[in-house]
CSV table of C-alpha atoms in Angstrom, one decimal:
chain,number,residue,atom,x,y,z
A,1,MET,CA,207.8,161.1,86.5
A,2,LYS,CA,206.1,159.2,89.3
A,3,LYS,CA,203.2,158.2,86.9
A,4,PHE,CA,205.7,157.2,84.2
A,5,SER,CA,207.7,155.1,86.6
A,6,ALA,CA,204.6,153.3,87.9
A,7,LEU,CA,203.4,152.5,84.4
A,8,LEU,CA,206.8,151.3,83.3
A,9,LEU,CA,207.0,148.9,86.2
A,10,ILE,CA,203.5,147.6,85.7
A,11,ALA,CA,204.2,147.0,82.0
A,12,CYS,CA,207.4,145.1,82.7
A,13,MET,CA,205.7,142.9,85.3
A,14,GLN,CA,202.7,142.2,83.0
A,15,GLY,CA,204.9,141.4,80.1
A,16,PHE,CA,207.4,139.1,81.8
A,17,PHE,CA,206.0,137.9,85.1
A,18,LEU,CA,203.4,135.7,83.4
A,19,PRO,CA,205.7,133.0,82.0
A,20,THR,CA,206.5,130.2,84.3
A,21,ALA,CA,209.6,130.8,86.4
A,22,VAL,CA,212.6,128.8,85.3
A,23,ALA,CA,214.2,126.7,88.1
A,24,GLN,CA,217.7,128.0,88.8
A,25,GLU,CA,218.9,125.1,90.9
A,26,GLY,CA,222.3,124.0,89.9
A,27,ARG,CA,223.2,127.5,88.5
A,28,ALA,CA,224.9,128.5,91.7
A,29,ALA,CA,225.7,132.2,92.2
A,30,LEU,CA,229.1,133.2,93.8
A,31,VAL,CA,227.1,133.4,97.0
A,32,PRO,CA,223.3,132.8,97.2
A,33,LEU,CA,222.5,136.3,98.5
A,34,PRO,CA,219.9,138.6,96.8
A,35,SER,CA,222.0,141.6,97.7
A,36,VAL,CA,225.0,140.4,95.7
A,37,ASP,CA,224.5,140.6,91.9
A,38,ASP,CA,225.8,137.6,89.9
A,39,PHE,CA,224.7,137.5,86.3
A,40,THR,CA,227.2,134.9,85.2
A,41,ARG,CA,224.9,131.8,85.8
A,42,GLY,CA,227.8,130.1,87.5
A,43,LYS,CA,230.1,130.2,84.4
A,44,ASP,CA,233.4,131.9,83.8
A,45,GLY,CA,233.6,134.8,81.4
A,46,TRP,CA,231.7,138.0,80.7
A,47,ALA,CA,228.1,138.7,81.9
A,48,LEU,CA,225.9,141.8,81.6
A,49,GLY,CA,222.7,142.7,83.3
A,50,LEU,CA,220.9,146.0,82.7
A,51,GLY,CA,217.7,147.4,84.1
A,52,LEU,CA,215.8,150.2,85.8
A,53,GLY,CA,214.6,150.8,89.4
A,54,ILE,CA,212.4,153.3,91.1
A,55,GLU,CA,213.1,154.4,94.7
A,56,TYR,CA,211.1,156.4,97.2
A,57,GLU,CA,213.7,157.9,99.6
A,58,THR,CA,214.7,160.8,101.7
A,59,ALA,CA,216.2,163.7,99.8
A,60,TYR,CA,219.4,163.8,101.8
A,61,GLU,CA,221.0,162.6,105.1
A,62,GLY,CA,218.7,163.8,107.9
A,63,SER,CA,215.9,165.1,105.6
A,64,ASP,CA,212.2,164.8,106.3
A,65,GLU,CA,211.5,165.3,102.6
A,66,PHE,CA,210.8,162.3,100.4
A,67,GLY,CA,210.6,161.8,96.7
A,68,PHE,CA,210.7,159.3,93.8
A,69,GLU,CA,213.8,158.7,91.8
A,70,LEU,CA,214.6,156.6,88.7
A,71,ASP,CA,217.9,154.8,88.8
A,72,PRO,CA,219.7,152.5,86.3
A,73,ALA,CA,220.4,149.0,87.6
A,74,GLY,CA,222.7,146.1,86.7
A,75,ALA,CA,226.4,145.6,86.1
A,76,LEU,CA,229.0,144.4,83.7
A,77,GLN,CA,230.8,141.5,85.2
A,78,TRP,CA,233.7,139.1,84.5
A,79,ARG,CA,234.0,135.9,86.4
A,80,ARG,CA,236.8,133.5,86.9
A,81,GLY,CA,236.2,130.8,89.4
A,82,ASP,CA,235.4,132.3,92.8
A,83,ASN,CA,236.2,135.9,91.7
A,84,ILE,CA,234.0,138.5,90.0
A,85,PHE,CA,235.3,141.8,88.7
A,86,PHE,CA,232.5,144.3,88.0
A,87,TRP,CA,231.5,147.8,86.9
A,88,ALA,CA,228.2,148.9,88.3
A,89,GLY,CA,227.2,152.5,87.6
A,90,GLU,CA,229.6,154.6,89.6
A,91,ALA,CA,231.5,151.7,91.2
A,92,LEU,CA,234.4,149.6,89.9
A,93,GLY,CA,235.3,146.6,92.1
A,94,TRP,CA,236.1,143.0,92.8
A,95,ARG,CA,234.5,140.3,95.1
A,96,GLY,CA,235.8,136.9,95.9
A,97,LEU,CA,234.7,133.8,97.8
A,98,ARG,CA,237.2,132.0,100.0
A,99,ALA,CA,236.7,128.7,101.8
A,100,ASP,CA,233.0,128.8,101.0
A,101,THR,CA,232.3,131.0,104.0
A,102,TRP,CA,234.3,134.2,103.4
A,103,LEU,CA,233.1,136.8,101.0
A,104,PHE,CA,235.5,139.8,100.4
A,105,GLU,CA,234.6,142.8,98.3
A,106,ALA,CA,236.7,145.9,97.4
A,107,LEU,CA,235.5,148.8,95.2
A,108,ILE,CA,236.1,152.4,94.3
A,109,GLY,CA,232.9,154.4,94.1
A,110,PHE,CA,231.8,157.9,93.6
A,111,ASP,CA,229.9,160.0,96.1
A,112,GLU,CA,227.8,162.7,94.5
A,113,GLY,CA,227.8,164.8,97.7
A,114,ARG,CA,224.9,167.1,98.7
A,115,GLU,CA,223.6,170.3,97.1
A,116,GLU,CA,221.6,173.1,98.6
A,117,GLY,CA,218.9,172.4,96.0
A,118,ASP,CA,218.4,168.9,97.5
A,119,SER,CA,215.9,170.4,99.9
A,120,LYS,CA,212.9,171.7,98.0
A,121,LYS,CA,211.8,173.6,101.2
A,122,GLY,CA,215.0,175.5,101.5
A,123,TYR,CA,216.3,173.8,104.6
A,124,LEU,CA,219.9,173.7,103.2
A,125,ASP,CA,220.0,177.3,102.0
A,126,GLY,CA,223.3,178.9,103.1
A,127,LEU,CA,225.1,175.7,103.7
A,128,GLY,CA,226.6,175.4,100.3
A,129,ASP,CA,227.3,172.2,98.4
A,130,ASN,CA,229.3,169.3,99.7
A,131,ASP,CA,232.2,168.3,97.5
A,132,GLU,CA,231.9,165.2,95.3
A,133,SER,CA,234.4,162.6,96.1
A,134,PHE,CA,235.7,159.1,95.4
A,135,GLU,CA,235.4,156.5,98.2
A,136,PHE,CA,237.2,153.2,98.8
A,137,VAL,CA,235.0,150.5,100.2
A,138,LEU,CA,236.1,147.2,101.8
A,139,GLN,CA,233.5,144.7,102.9
A,140,VAL,CA,233.8,141.3,104.5
A,141,ARG,CA,231.0,138.7,105.2
A,142,ARG,CA,231.7,135.6,107.2
A,143,ALA,CA,229.0,132.9,107.0
A,144,PHE,CA,228.4,130.4,109.7
A,145,ALA,CA,228.0,127.6,107.1
A,146,ALA,CA,228.4,127.1,103.4
A,147,ASP,CA,224.7,127.5,102.8
A,148,TRP,CA,224.9,131.2,103.8
A,149,ARG,CA,221.9,131.1,106.1
A,150,TYR,CA,223.5,133.3,108.7
A,151,TRP,CA,226.6,135.6,108.6
A,152,LEU,CA,228.5,138.4,110.1
A,153,ILE,CA,229.2,141.5,108.1
A,154,GLY,CA,231.8,144.3,108.4
A,155,ARG,CA,232.3,147.3,106.1
A,156,VAL,CA,234.8,150.3,106.0
A,157,VAL,CA,234.2,153.3,103.7
A,158,ALA,CA,237.2,155.7,103.4
A,159,GLY,CA,237.4,158.9,101.4
A,160,SER,CA,238.3,162.6,101.4
A,161,ASN,CA,235.1,163.4,103.3
A,162,GLY,CA,236.0,161.0,106.2
A,163,ASN,CA,235.6,157.4,107.2
A,164,LEU,CA,232.6,155.3,108.1
A,165,GLY,CA,232.3,151.7,109.3
A,166,LEU,CA,229.6,149.2,110.2
A,167,VAL,CA,229.3,145.8,111.8
A,168,GLY,CA,226.2,143.6,111.8
A,169,VAL,CA,224.5,140.2,111.3
A,170,GLY,CA,222.4,138.9,108.5
A,171,ARG,CA,220.0,136.0,107.6
A,172,ARG,CA,218.9,134.6,104.3
A,173,PHE,CA,215.4,133.2,103.5
A,174,GLY,CA,214.8,130.7,100.7
A,175,ASP,CA,216.7,127.6,99.7
A,176,LYS,CA,217.9,128.2,96.1
A,177,LEU,CA,221.5,128.8,95.3
A,178,ASP,CA,221.0,131.2,92.3
A,179,GLY,CA,220.8,134.4,94.4
A,180,SER,CA,217.0,134.6,94.5
A,181,GLY,CA,215.0,134.8,97.7
A,182,SER,CA,215.4,137.4,100.4
A,183,GLU,CA,217.7,138.5,103.2
A,184,ILE,CA,217.8,140.9,106.1
A,185,ASN,CA,220.7,142.6,107.8
A,186,LEU,CA,220.9,144.4,111.1
A,187,VAL,CA,223.9,146.8,111.5
A,188,ALA,CA,225.5,149.3,113.8
A,189,VAL,CA,227.1,152.3,112.0
A,190,PHE,CA,230.1,154.4,113.2
A,191,HIS,CA,231.7,157.5,111.7
A,192,ASP,CA,234.7,159.7,112.4
A,193,SER,CA,234.4,163.4,113.1
A,194,LYS,CA,235.1,164.4,109.5
A,195,PHE,CA,232.4,162.1,108.0
A,196,ALA,CA,230.0,163.2,110.7
A,197,ASN,CA,230.5,166.9,110.0
A,198,THR,CA,230.3,166.4,106.3
A,199,ASP,CA,226.7,165.3,106.7
A,200,PHE,CA,225.6,167.1,109.9
A,201,GLY,CA,228.1,169.7,110.9
A,202,ILE,CA,227.7,173.5,110.5
A,203,THR,CA,230.7,175.8,110.4
A,204,ALA,CA,230.7,179.4,111.7
A,205,GLU,CA,230.5,180.7,108.1
A,206,GLN,CA,227.6,178.4,107.2
A,207,SER,CA,225.8,179.4,110.4
A,208,LEU,CA,226.0,183.1,109.4
A,209,ALA,CA,224.7,182.3,105.9
A,210,SER,CA,222.0,179.9,106.9
A,211,GLY,CA,220.8,181.2,110.3
A,212,LEU,CA,221.3,177.7,111.8
A,213,ASN,CA,223.3,177.1,115.0
A,214,GLU,CA,227.0,176.4,114.6
A,215,THR,CA,227.4,172.6,115.1
A,216,ARG,CA,230.5,170.4,115.5
A,217,LEU,CA,230.1,166.7,115.9
A,218,SER,CA,232.6,164.2,117.3
A,219,GLY,CA,233.2,160.7,115.9
A,220,GLY,CA,231.6,157.6,117.3
A,221,PHE,CA,228.2,155.9,117.0
A,222,ARG,CA,226.1,157.1,114.1
A,223,SER,CA,223.0,154.9,113.8
A,224,LEU,CA,221.3,151.5,113.9
A,225,GLY,CA,220.0,150.2,110.7
A,226,VAL,CA,218.1,147.4,109.0
A,227,ASN,CA,217.9,146.6,105.4
A,228,TYR,CA,215.9,144.0,103.4
A,229,ASN,CA,216.7,142.7,99.9
A,230,TYR,CA,214.6,140.6,97.6
A,231,ARG,CA,215.3,139.0,94.2
A,232,TYR,CA,213.0,136.9,92.0
A,233,ILE,CA,214.4,135.2,88.9
A,234,ILE,CA,211.5,135.0,86.4
A,235,ASN,CA,213.4,133.2,83.7
A,236,ASP,CA,216.8,133.0,82.1
A,237,ASN,CA,216.8,136.7,81.3
A,238,TRP,CA,214.4,138.6,83.6
A,239,GLN,CA,214.8,139.4,87.3
A,240,ILE,CA,212.8,141.5,89.8
A,241,PHE,CA,214.6,143.0,92.7
A,242,GLY,CA,213.5,145.1,95.7
A,243,GLU,CA,215.1,146.7,98.7
A,244,ALA,CA,213.9,148.5,101.9
A,245,LEU,CA,216.2,150.4,104.3
A,246,TYR,CA,215.7,152.1,107.7
A,247,GLU,CA,218.4,153.8,109.6
A,248,HIS,CA,217.7,155.4,113.0
A,249,TYR,CA,220.2,158.1,114.0
A,250,SER,CA,222.0,158.4,117.4
A,251,SER,CA,221.0,161.2,119.7
A,252,LYS,CA,224.1,163.2,118.8
A,253,VAL,CA,223.2,163.2,115.1
A,254,GLN,CA,219.6,164.1,115.9
A,255,ASP,CA,220.8,167.2,117.8
A,256,SER,CA,222.2,168.7,114.5
A,257,PRO,CA,219.9,171.3,112.9
A,258,ILE,CA,220.4,169.5,109.6
A,259,ALA,CA,218.8,166.3,111.0
A,260,ARG,CA,215.1,167.3,110.7
A,261,SER,CA,214.2,163.6,111.1
A,262,LYS,CA,215.3,160.9,113.5
A,263,TYR,CA,215.8,158.4,110.6
A,264,GLU,CA,216.6,157.8,107.0
A,265,ALA,CA,214.5,155.5,105.0
A,266,GLU,CA,214.0,154.2,101.4
A,267,VAL,CA,212.2,151.6,99.5
A,268,GLY,CA,212.8,150.5,95.9
A,269,ILE,CA,211.8,148.0,93.2
A,270,GLY,CA,213.0,147.3,89.7
A,271,VAL,CA,213.7,144.9,86.9
A,272,ILE,CA,216.9,143.7,85.3
A,273,TYR,CA,217.4,142.0,81.9
A,274,VAL,CA,220.4,139.5,81.9
A,275,PHE,CA,222.0,139.2,78.4
């Protein structure tokens, strides 16, 4: 799969990177951020972007095992003015721009949970599978100016497996308004006890089955993170995107036997065709 993914990516880049890039000035995205998909080209109505990405990432929260994974990319969108409704894979949501400097986003997504088989080395044996669940996500970004050069970000994730929140700051690089360029975000992440124990807790029953020490975490600070997003618009139809993420866990999280690493990390790249 790794070889196939690499060949597919090379073929896409060779076939579509050669044409001269089409200037996208004047085709303003809802906000000019590479991390916020907008396939509408600044027009009201339906838009569709479909593609494929490849990621190299940790196998599960706290894992020291890494692997490649192919994922679909893109979204079906409907835009009306400063509002976009979208369906992107396992997420259905809305985002809206207000007063040029406020971006709100609300969505319902699906968390696939964790399975014992996610660890090829057997580190999760005896812990059982974490339940799949739906999550509600609310995110707000507040830009310091209408050019979205700098902003503050806040996010809340709520679901049956607990609640998580983050706060941070971001910066955009590049001058185009079409969503191309790059950006970086620095965030602090917090979780409640239920969310913490879903990922890193070990009950008495799980301890007996796995041989790992019983572990109960309290809520509070979870991690510090940084993520980088990149998007290059080749022409009217083709885009290249990339992302890199690093999350460094707090000492309390690191004390869990499940956390075999002090961090989580991933890097990915892919292509999208806009219809």
